[in-house]
Amino acid sequence: MASTPQPLLPPLRPSRTRTREGAGPRDSLSAWPLIDRVGYALCWAAGLTLCAIAGAIVLFMLVKGISYLRPSLLVRSPSAAPSQSASGGFLDPIEGTLIITAIGICIAAPVGVALSAWLAEFHRPAWLARAVESAIEMIAGVPSVLLAIFGLLVFAPHFLAFLSQTSAGDVVYGKSFLIAGIMMSVLALPLVVGATREGLAQIPGHVREASYALGKTRATTLRRVLLPSIRTNIASGVTLGIGRIIGDTAIVVILAGGTLQLTGVGRAPILSTLRGTGSSLTSYVYYNSPVGEGHAPQKAYAAAFLLLMVVLALNTVVMLLSSERSLNPIAWMFTGATGRRSRRAGEPGV
Amino acid sequence: MRPNRAATISLLSAFVLLLTPALAGARSLLLSGSTSMFPLVTQLGALYHKQTHQPSPRVGQGTSGAGIDEVAAGRVDIADVSRDPIIGVDPKGLVFTKIARDALCVITNSSNHLSNLSQQLVEQIFTGQVHSWSEVPGATATGPIDLIDRVASSGTQDAFEDIFLGETLKIAPSASQQETEGGMRQAVIGDRNAIGFASFDFISGTNPVSYQGIPCTLRNAKSGQYEGVRNFWMVTKGIPKGASAKFIDWIINRHNTAVENIIKTEWLPIF
Amino acid sequence: MAADLLSQAPRRRRGPSDRRTELLLGALAVGVLALIALLLVTVLAKAWPSFAHNGYVKWFLPGGDVDTQLTGIENARQGAGEALYHLRAWPLLWATFLTTGFAVLFGLVLSTLAAIFMVEFAPSAMRRVLEPVVRLLAGVPSVIYGLIGVLAIAPWVGEHLISEQRKESVAGVVQLTGANLAVAVLILTVMITPIMVAISASALASVPSAWTEGSAALGVNRWRTVWRVSLRTARPAIIAGAVLATGRALGEAIMLSMVAGGRSFAPNLRDGVTVLFEPARPMAATLLAYIDGISDPYLAHALYAIGAVLLVSCAFLSLAAWAAKQPLKRYGIRA
């Protein structure tokens, strides 16, 4: 009787090579045919290779980052100067990352939760629900560079000029933090939707039934009972979305204007920065690598190290939020709103 | 007030604020174009903002060719172009204003102590006729020559072909192409057998090669002895007007010593 | 279930808040759907002239150097006729095919073995280490992979693995540098392996324990159980993971533009081992490389055409992944 959801990976059972007292002959490796032993060795090799690669990446970035990252870099703005020592730090790219992430997740989180609530609780008409599910699966697979060139197209008409600025030739410039943030929210949407759907599907049916029995409408049940109870799921979905946004480069390079410093449009206090152009940590690393200007590989390493630390911190947060769910968050990342209608918790398990 | 109503009102007022043109204020200039000119123009822009309190010009980069496309399409106000106008290729109606001059150097990897190249050798190497360093006198590198070129829309590439190779010759198509000046510099630094060309601002860490016996230095360029000098232009659609005119006039003003001091660090003034 | 109960209950007027919420959320869903439809329609519409002028089949065929053609489009002025659109994109497709194909192949092998290791053979300490490792590899931004590739791996490969004879053998056609096909495939494999590991491990762990225990009861050793029973059951998930990884590899622009070499060259398999060191620039990386010229309307058509091919491929792959996962529902396997 599966009234509680089964954990993803089986609980860490004791290793099968250790036997209890009085148990029968054990499955000893030396009794296996050669080809099976080769398979076993290959599996170990694969696991160790992955660990080695991850360790190498972290160590390499650690070494390079610690040697090049100075606290002063974090608080000085970048300036265009021919020599590296005078070209300032990366305060503006850090601010740019924060701005874009904030805009992106502020759009993606409510829209994602609302969308998955609609998919889980209402899903009428059925063709629309299926279409929306497929659409979200599709977005999960769209490369960010395509979203960026779509952004160039869609923000060109004049009625959207308030999002960036207009040039002298009366052409909408079409590149700003707001625009980059909006396209970033499309990136984060499938993650939030997936996480919320996962959470909603795991709420046992009797909770909803009890609420309806008390005379509450579906809307109220959603707002007061269901969504508050899956707060951790929503939080981990949002954190995954933030991680995806922070790590993306193509949208920033193409849509955020590529200026070193945050240059605003007009004089309104916050809106001018949002409508203005700038860069983020990822585009800063890109421009300072040999592919961009290439003048400052040390600064690129320092910024990349900072970026990696932020991503690691976010990963830890996700891990803490979803304690027994193990690897499933990664599966969400790439499967979007996979339907879990085949197995609602509360139904007898297969 | 119920929280929903408060939220709706604040959202609506934020929306209205966004649309209010009254808060638009003065628009900043949009520039884009040559990667060679980017360090100069960003420094000039910062000084312009400090001296005149006009909004900081917004400078992007994406090669001279892309800059010309953008200014012709009206996307930017001024394009930075590091090569002379090409009749037949450039769109009609563009006005070129010279703001500085720049020395172009042939560069090799710092381990390759090639000191001089004659006109003939430059032509033979860059068109791909000479394949190997053993055929180049004075080169300490051995093995095949790795040609580093810029992408076709680069103004520096056009300028190099014009000045060093003449009207008819083109750089060999098998050369690997770099998008930016910085990329060219990194490619030459990273490859022992590389040879390329870069603006004087970008040659640190490489071995600059003398051309026809004259070293590539600012002094030789200024005196006219070094022939590899090209112009930096600011291009507008039609005669510069309004904010663009103000910026350009501020740069080419003879009496502005601050501007001239910036230009003199790595480039040549126009007078 | 609850919905059935509700519909069977005595009819009660659905409150105004329910109807309002349903309409509101439904409108949101329609809005999101409209946005996706807009994406498809605008990219395809902008791409159509390039296909129309080149011929829908000829666009994909080989016919010269793509870089020359793209700059020709950018420099051609009004009245230049066919030169405004001329493009034969085969080198891009071939480069994409090579990089993605090899990366998915190597990644599939590596990830399946690693997933089996995680689920079956790893001691509990190693399992506790491997989960964060996979999560880390999945979360590292592509620009950091690209940075390590272009600043550490590519120079090393260029210095030590490319001999001068090799360079001479292709001199005049293409230059061999550290930024080449081999390095691109290597880093791309590392980037897409975590996706496949996560999905495969998830599916392998969800195989009903009755089946694996039954197999063990019959005296089959652990490796064979996994190979014959679990992998077979989880095969749809592994395929779905591979399809998703292919979509990811197709769309990777930033890392590939940094390490795959600066030329849109079609690596020539007839060169033997040298093909590993030839530059190759897949579609997404080419798109990124020419993005500065997108103000030019004719170059924009060509670039959006490349984007349309990418979009259609990725959409197709997403649907294929969804279809590949359908058999899993039969076993109630979550993946």
mmCIF file of N, CA, C and O in Angstrom, chain A residues 246-308:
data_model
loop_
_atom_site.group_PDB
_atom_site.id
_atom_site.type_symbol
_atom_site.label_atom_id
_atom_site.label_comp_id
_atom_site.label_asym_id
_atom_site.label_seq_id
_atom_site.Cartn_x
_atom_site.Cartn_y
_atom_site.Cartn_z
ATOM 1 N N ILE A 246 21.335 32.401 -14.014
ATOM 2 C CA ILE A 246 22.666 32.935 -13.725
ATOM 3 C C ILE A 246 23.688 32.361 -14.682
ATOM 4 O O ILE A 246 24.641 33.022 -15.082
ATOM 5 N N GLY A 247 23.494 31.078 -15.067
ATOM 6 C CA GLY A 247 24.514 30.448 -15.884
ATOM 7 C C GLY A 247 24.395 30.736 -17.362
ATOM 8 O O GLY A 247 25.261 30.343 -18.131
ATOM 9 N N ASP A 248 23.373 31.449 -17.791
ATOM 10 C CA ASP A 248 23.185 31.595 -19.221
ATOM 11 C C ASP A 248 23.951 32.791 -19.762
ATOM 12 O O ASP A 248 23.970 33.853 -19.171
ATOM 13 N N THR A 249 24.563 32.588 -20.901
ATOM 14 C CA THR A 249 25.388 33.647 -21.485
ATOM 15 C C THR A 249 24.802 34.216 -22.759
ATOM 16 O O THR A 249 24.850 35.423 -22.983
ATOM 17 N N ALA A 250 24.240 33.349 -23.620
ATOM 18 C CA ALA A 250 23.876 33.797 -24.962
ATOM 19 C C ALA A 250 22.866 34.935 -24.923
ATOM 20 O O ALA A 250 22.980 35.921 -25.649
ATOM 21 N N ILE A 251 21.856 34.801 -24.051
ATOM 22 C CA ILE A 251 20.825 35.847 -23.999
ATOM 23 C C ILE A 251 21.430 37.166 -23.551
ATOM 24 O O ILE A 251 21.094 38.230 -24.080
ATOM 25 N N VAL A 252 22.347 37.113 -22.592
ATOM 26 C CA VAL A 252 22.938 38.360 -22.108
ATOM 27 C C VAL A 252 23.806 38.988 -23.191
ATOM 28 O O VAL A 252 23.758 40.188 -23.443
ATOM 29 N N VAL A 253 24.619 38.156 -23.856
ATOM 30 C CA VAL A 253 25.520 38.695 -24.878
ATOM 31 C C VAL A 253 24.725 39.372 -25.993
ATOM 32 O O VAL A 253 25.101 40.432 -26.489
ATOM 33 N N ILE A 254 23.589 38.764 -26.362
ATOM 34 C CA ILE A 254 22.861 39.298 -27.504
ATOM 35 C C ILE A 254 21.881 40.386 -27.106
ATOM 36 O O ILE A 254 21.676 41.342 -27.844
ATOM 37 N N LEU A 255 21.250 40.268 -25.935
ATOM 38 C CA LEU A 255 20.143 41.164 -25.616
ATOM 39 C C LEU A 255 20.434 42.211 -24.565
ATOM 40 O O LEU A 255 19.597 43.065 -24.328
ATOM 41 N N ALA A 256 21.585 42.135 -23.896
ATOM 42 C CA ALA A 256 21.762 43.108 -22.819
ATOM 43 C C ALA A 256 22.650 44.261 -23.212
ATOM 44 O O ALA A 256 23.007 45.078 -22.391
ATOM 45 N N GLY A 257 23.041 44.354 -24.441
ATOM 46 C CA GLY A 257 23.700 45.565 -24.913
ATOM 47 C C GLY A 257 25.208 45.535 -24.904
ATOM 48 O O GLY A 257 25.825 46.280 -25.636
ATOM 49 N N GLY A 258 25.826 44.727 -24.070
ATOM 50 C CA GLY A 258 27.270 44.585 -24.154
ATOM 51 C C GLY A 258 28.096 45.769 -23.721
ATOM 52 O O GLY A 258 29.274 45.843 -24.035
ATOM 53 N N THR A 259 27.520 46.728 -23.007
ATOM 54 C CA THR A 259 28.379 47.809 -22.505
ATOM 55 C C THR A 259 29.026 47.344 -21.203
ATOM 56 O O THR A 259 28.446 46.604 -20.445
ATOM 57 N N LEU A 260 30.231 47.821 -20.954
ATOM 58 C CA LEU A 260 30.965 47.384 -19.771
ATOM 59 C C LEU A 260 30.254 47.774 -18.494
ATOM 60 O O LEU A 260 30.125 47.005 -17.568
ATOM 61 N N GLN A 261 29.817 49.034 -18.442
ATOM 62 C CA GLN A 261 29.179 49.516 -17.228
ATOM 63 C C GLN A 261 27.688 49.624 -17.433
ATOM 64 O O GLN A 261 27.215 49.668 -18.560
ATOM 65 N N LEU A 262 26.979 49.695 -16.308
ATOM 66 C CA LEU A 262 25.543 49.859 -16.397
ATOM 67 C C LEU A 262 25.252 51.275 -16.882
ATOM 68 O O LEU A 262 25.468 52.232 -16.151
ATOM 69 N N THR A 263 24.803 51.410 -18.124
ATOM 70 C CA THR A 263 24.458 52.750 -18.605
ATOM 71 C C THR A 263 22.947 52.819 -18.722
ATOM 72 O O THR A 263 22.337 52.028 -19.426
ATOM 73 N N GLY A 264 22.365 53.784 -18.031
ATOM 74 C CA GLY A 264 20.914 53.866 -17.985
ATOM 75 C C GLY A 264 20.348 54.707 -19.104
ATOM 76 O O GLY A 264 21.059 55.363 -19.854
ATOM 77 N N VAL A 265 19.040 54.653 -19.209
ATOM 78 C CA VAL A 265 18.333 55.444 -20.209
ATOM 79 C C VAL A 265 17.446 56.427 -19.480
ATOM 80 O O VAL A 265 16.550 56.030 -18.745
ATOM 81 N N GLY A 266 17.666 57.697 -19.679
ATOM 82 C CA GLY A 266 16.802 58.669 -19.026
ATOM 83 C C GLY A 266 17.216 58.862 -17.579
ATOM 84 O O GLY A 266 18.289 58.447 -17.151
ATOM 85 N N ARG A 267 16.321 59.478 -16.808
ATOM 86 C CA ARG A 267 16.750 59.856 -15.462
ATOM 87 C C ARG A 267 15.902 59.241 -14.359
ATOM 88 O O ARG A 267 16.170 59.497 -13.203
ATOM 89 N N ALA A 268 14.901 58.429 -14.693
ATOM 90 C CA ALA A 268 14.090 57.814 -13.642
ATOM 91 C C ALA A 268 14.977 56.907 -12.808
ATOM 92 O O ALA A 268 15.868 56.252 -13.334
ATOM 93 N N PRO A 269 14.778 56.873 -11.482
ATOM 94 C CA PRO A 269 15.754 56.243 -10.601
ATOM 95 C C PRO A 269 16.076 54.784 -10.896
ATOM 96 O O PRO A 269 17.217 54.453 -11.166
ATOM 97 N N ILE A 270 15.102 53.886 -10.847
ATOM 98 C CA ILE A 270 15.436 52.481 -11.077
ATOM 99 C C ILE A 270 15.177 52.108 -12.524
ATOM 100 O O ILE A 270 15.909 51.348 -13.135
ATOM 101 N N LEU A 271 14.110 52.692 -13.071
ATOM 102 C CA LEU A 271 13.691 52.331 -14.419
ATOM 103 C C LEU A 271 14.776 52.611 -15.445
ATOM 104 O O LEU A 271 14.888 51.932 -16.447
ATOM 105 N N SER A 272 15.592 53.640 -15.187
ATOM 106 C CA SER A 272 16.599 53.965 -16.186
ATOM 107 C C SER A 272 17.603 52.833 -16.312
ATOM 108 O O SER A 272 18.026 52.484 -17.409
ATOM 109 N N THR A 273 17.981 52.225 -15.191
ATOM 110 C CA THR A 273 18.917 51.109 -15.275
ATOM 111 C C THR A 273 18.264 49.915 -15.952
ATOM 112 O O THR A 273 18.885 49.227 -16.746
ATOM 113 N N LEU A 274 16.984 49.683 -15.629
ATOM 114 C CA LEU A 274 16.319 48.523 -16.211
ATOM 115 C C LEU A 274 16.190 48.673 -17.715
ATOM 116 O O LEU A 274 16.270 47.698 -18.453
ATOM 117 N N ARG A 275 15.945 49.899 -18.173
ATOM 118 C CA ARG A 275 15.818 50.110 -19.604
ATOM 119 C C ARG A 275 17.182 50.222 -20.268
ATOM 120 O O ARG A 275 17.273 50.272 -21.488
ATOM 121 N N GLY A 276 18.222 50.293 -19.470
ATOM 122 C CA GLY A 276 19.548 50.532 -20.019
ATOM 123 C C GLY A 276 20.274 49.239 -20.338
ATOM 124 O O GLY A 276 19.734 48.145 -20.256
ATOM 125 N N THR A 277 21.518 49.385 -20.716
ATOM 126 C CA THR A 277 22.304 48.222 -21.092
ATOM 127 C C THR A 277 23.412 47.990 -20.078
ATOM 128 O O THR A 277 23.683 48.828 -19.239
ATOM 129 N N GLY A 278 24.017 46.851 -20.176
ATOM 130 C CA GLY A 278 25.109 46.530 -19.272
ATOM 131 C C GLY A 278 25.605 45.138 -19.591
ATOM 132 O O GLY A 278 25.421 44.628 -20.681
ATOM 133 N N SER A 279 26.236 44.524 -18.612
ATOM 134 C CA SER A 279 26.699 43.162 -18.821
ATOM 135 C C SER A 279 26.459 42.377 -17.554
ATOM 136 O O SER A 279 26.126 42.939 -16.518
ATOM 137 N N SER A 280 26.620 41.076 -17.644
ATOM 138 C CA SER A 280 26.502 40.236 -16.458
ATOM 139 C C SER A 280 27.808 39.481 -16.300
ATOM 140 O O SER A 280 28.678 39.545 -17.158
ATOM 141 N N LEU A 281 27.934 38.727 -15.209
ATOM 142 C CA LEU A 281 29.179 37.997 -14.969
ATOM 143 C C LEU A 281 29.499 37.081 -16.145
ATOM 144 O O LEU A 281 30.641 36.981 -16.577
ATOM 145 N N THR A 282 28.474 36.387 -16.655
ATOM 146 C CA THR A 282 28.743 35.449 -17.737
ATOM 147 C C THR A 282 29.228 36.172 -18.987
ATOM 148 O O THR A 282 30.201 35.757 -19.626
ATOM 149 N N SER A 283 28.576 37.278 -19.368
ATOM 150 C CA SER A 283 29.037 37.963 -20.570
ATOM 151 C C SER A 283 30.380 38.635 -20.314
ATOM 152 O O SER A 283 31.193 38.765 -21.225
ATOM 153 N N TYR A 284 30.659 39.004 -19.065
ATOM 154 C CA TYR A 284 31.966 39.571 -18.741
ATOM 155 C C TYR A 284 33.057 38.534 -18.963
ATOM 156 O O TYR A 284 34.102 38.819 -19.551
ATOM 157 N N VAL A 285 32.797 37.289 -18.492
ATOM 158 C CA VAL A 285 33.777 36.223 -18.714
ATOM 159 C C VAL A 285 33.951 35.991 -20.212
ATOM 160 O O VAL A 285 35.061 35.847 -20.717
ATOM 161 N N TYR A 286 32.836 35.984 -20.945
ATOM 162 C CA TYR A 286 32.895 35.746 -22.387
ATOM 163 C C TYR A 286 33.722 36.822 -23.077
ATOM 164 O O TYR A 286 34.581 36.526 -23.904
ATOM 165 N N TYR A 287 33.467 38.099 -22.729
ATOM 166 C CA TYR A 287 34.174 39.172 -23.420
ATOM 167 C C TYR A 287 35.644 39.212 -23.045
ATOM 168 O O TYR A 287 36.471 39.664 -23.829
ATOM 169 N N ASN A 288 35.984 38.793 -21.841
ATOM 170 C CA ASN A 288 37.384 38.843 -21.445
ATOM 171 C C ASN A 288 38.162 37.610 -21.849
ATOM 172 O O ASN A 288 39.363 37.549 -21.660
ATOM 173 N N SER A 289 37.476 36.612 -22.379
ATOM 174 C CA SER A 289 38.186 35.427 -22.847
ATOM 175 C C SER A 289 38.719 35.722 -24.249
ATOM 176 O O SER A 289 38.356 36.719 -24.855
ATOM 177 N N PRO A 290 39.579 34.851 -24.772
ATOM 178 C CA PRO A 290 40.136 35.133 -26.100
ATOM 179 C C PRO A 290 39.092 35.286 -27.192
ATOM 180 O O PRO A 290 39.390 35.841 -28.232
ATOM 181 N N VAL A 291 37.881 34.821 -26.964
ATOM 182 C CA VAL A 291 36.870 34.975 -28.006
ATOM 183 C C VAL A 291 36.367 36.406 -28.076
ATOM 184 O O VAL A 291 35.963 36.887 -29.116
ATOM 185 N N GLY A 292 36.350 37.067 -26.965
ATOM 186 C CA GLY A 292 35.881 38.446 -26.950
ATOM 187 C C GLY A 292 37.052 39.373 -27.158
ATOM 188 O O GLY A 292 37.766 39.291 -28.131
ATOM 189 N N GLU A 293 37.284 40.246 -26.215
ATOM 190 C CA GLU A 293 38.412 41.136 -26.358
ATOM 191 C C GLU A 293 39.719 40.419 -26.063
ATOM 192 O O GLU A 293 40.737 40.673 -26.667
ATOM 193 N N GLY A 294 39.657 39.525 -25.075
ATOM 194 C CA GLY A 294 40.833 38.731 -24.763
ATOM 195 C C GLY A 294 41.913 39.461 -24.026
ATOM 196 O O GLY A 294 42.970 38.919 -23.740
ATOM 197 N N HIS A 295 41.661 40.712 -23.674
ATOM 198 C CA HIS A 295 42.707 41.494 -23.026
ATOM 199 C C HIS A 295 43.011 41.021 -21.616
ATOM 200 O O HIS A 295 44.064 41.328 -21.085
ATOM 201 N N ALA A 296 42.048 40.345 -20.990
ATOM 202 C CA ALA A 296 42.185 40.153 -19.543
ATOM 203 C C ALA A 296 41.800 38.744 -19.116
ATOM 204 O O ALA A 296 40.802 38.578 -18.437
ATOM 205 N N PRO A 297 42.578 37.753 -19.478
ATOM 206 C CA PRO A 297 42.207 36.401 -19.040
ATOM 207 C C PRO A 297 42.206 36.253 -17.526
ATOM 208 O O PRO A 297 41.436 35.450 -16.992
ATOM 209 N N GLN A 298 43.026 37.033 -16.818
ATOM 210 C CA GLN A 298 43.016 36.920 -15.355
ATOM 211 C C GLN A 298 41.683 37.365 -14.789
ATOM 212 O O GLN A 298 41.124 36.751 -13.889
ATOM 213 N N LYS A 299 41.163 38.471 -15.337
ATOM 214 C CA LYS A 299 39.861 38.930 -14.855
ATOM 215 C C LYS A 299 38.793 37.907 -15.192
ATOM 216 O O LYS A 299 37.843 37.688 -14.440
ATOM 217 N N ALA A 300 38.949 37.278 -16.368
ATOM 218 C CA ALA A 300 37.980 36.253 -16.763
ATOM 219 C C ALA A 300 37.985 35.113 -15.763
ATOM 220 O O ALA A 300 36.924 34.632 -15.345
ATOM 221 N N TYR A 301 39.168 34.670 -15.369
ATOM 222 C CA TYR A 301 39.256 33.601 -14.377
ATOM 223 C C TYR A 301 38.614 34.013 -13.058
ATOM 224 O O TYR A 301 37.878 33.238 -12.439
ATOM 225 N N ALA A 302 38.915 35.250 -12.627
ATOM 226 C CA ALA A 302 38.371 35.689 -11.340
ATOM 227 C C ALA A 302 36.855 35.705 -11.383
ATOM 228 O O ALA A 302 36.173 35.203 -10.480
ATOM 229 N N ALA A 303 36.295 36.279 -12.455
ATOM 230 C CA ALA A 303 34.841 36.337 -12.564
ATOM 231 C C ALA A 303 34.255 34.941 -12.689
ATOM 232 O O ALA A 303 33.189 34.649 -12.118
ATOM 233 N N ALA A 304 34.936 34.060 -13.434
ATOM 234 C CA ALA A 304 34.425 32.701 -13.596
ATOM 235 C C ALA A 304 34.423 31.967 -12.257
ATOM 236 O O ALA A 304 33.493 31.206 -11.957
ATOM 237 N N PHE A 305 35.456 32.204 -11.449
ATOM 238 C CA PHE A 305 35.511 31.571 -10.133
ATOM 239 C C PHE A 305 34.330 32.021 -9.279
ATOM 240 O O PHE A 305 33.660 31.207 -8.636
ATOM 241 N N LEU A 306 34.078 33.342 -9.298
ATOM 242 C CA LEU A 306 32.938 33.858 -8.537
ATOM 243 C C LEU A 306 31.634 33.212 -8.994
ATOM 244 O O LEU A 306 30.805 32.768 -8.193
ATOM 245 N N LEU A 307 31.480 33.125 -10.325
ATOM 246 C CA LEU A 307 30.287 32.514 -10.899
ATOM 247 C C LEU A 307 30.124 31.079 -10.422
ATOM 248 O O LEU A 307 29.041 30.643 -10.021
ATOM 249 N N LEU A 308 31.239 30.331 -10.444
ATOM 250 C CA LEU A 308 31.177 28.933 -10.044
ATOM 251 C C LEU A 308 30.773 28.800 -8.587
ATOM 252 O O LEU A 308 29.966 27.934 -8.223
#
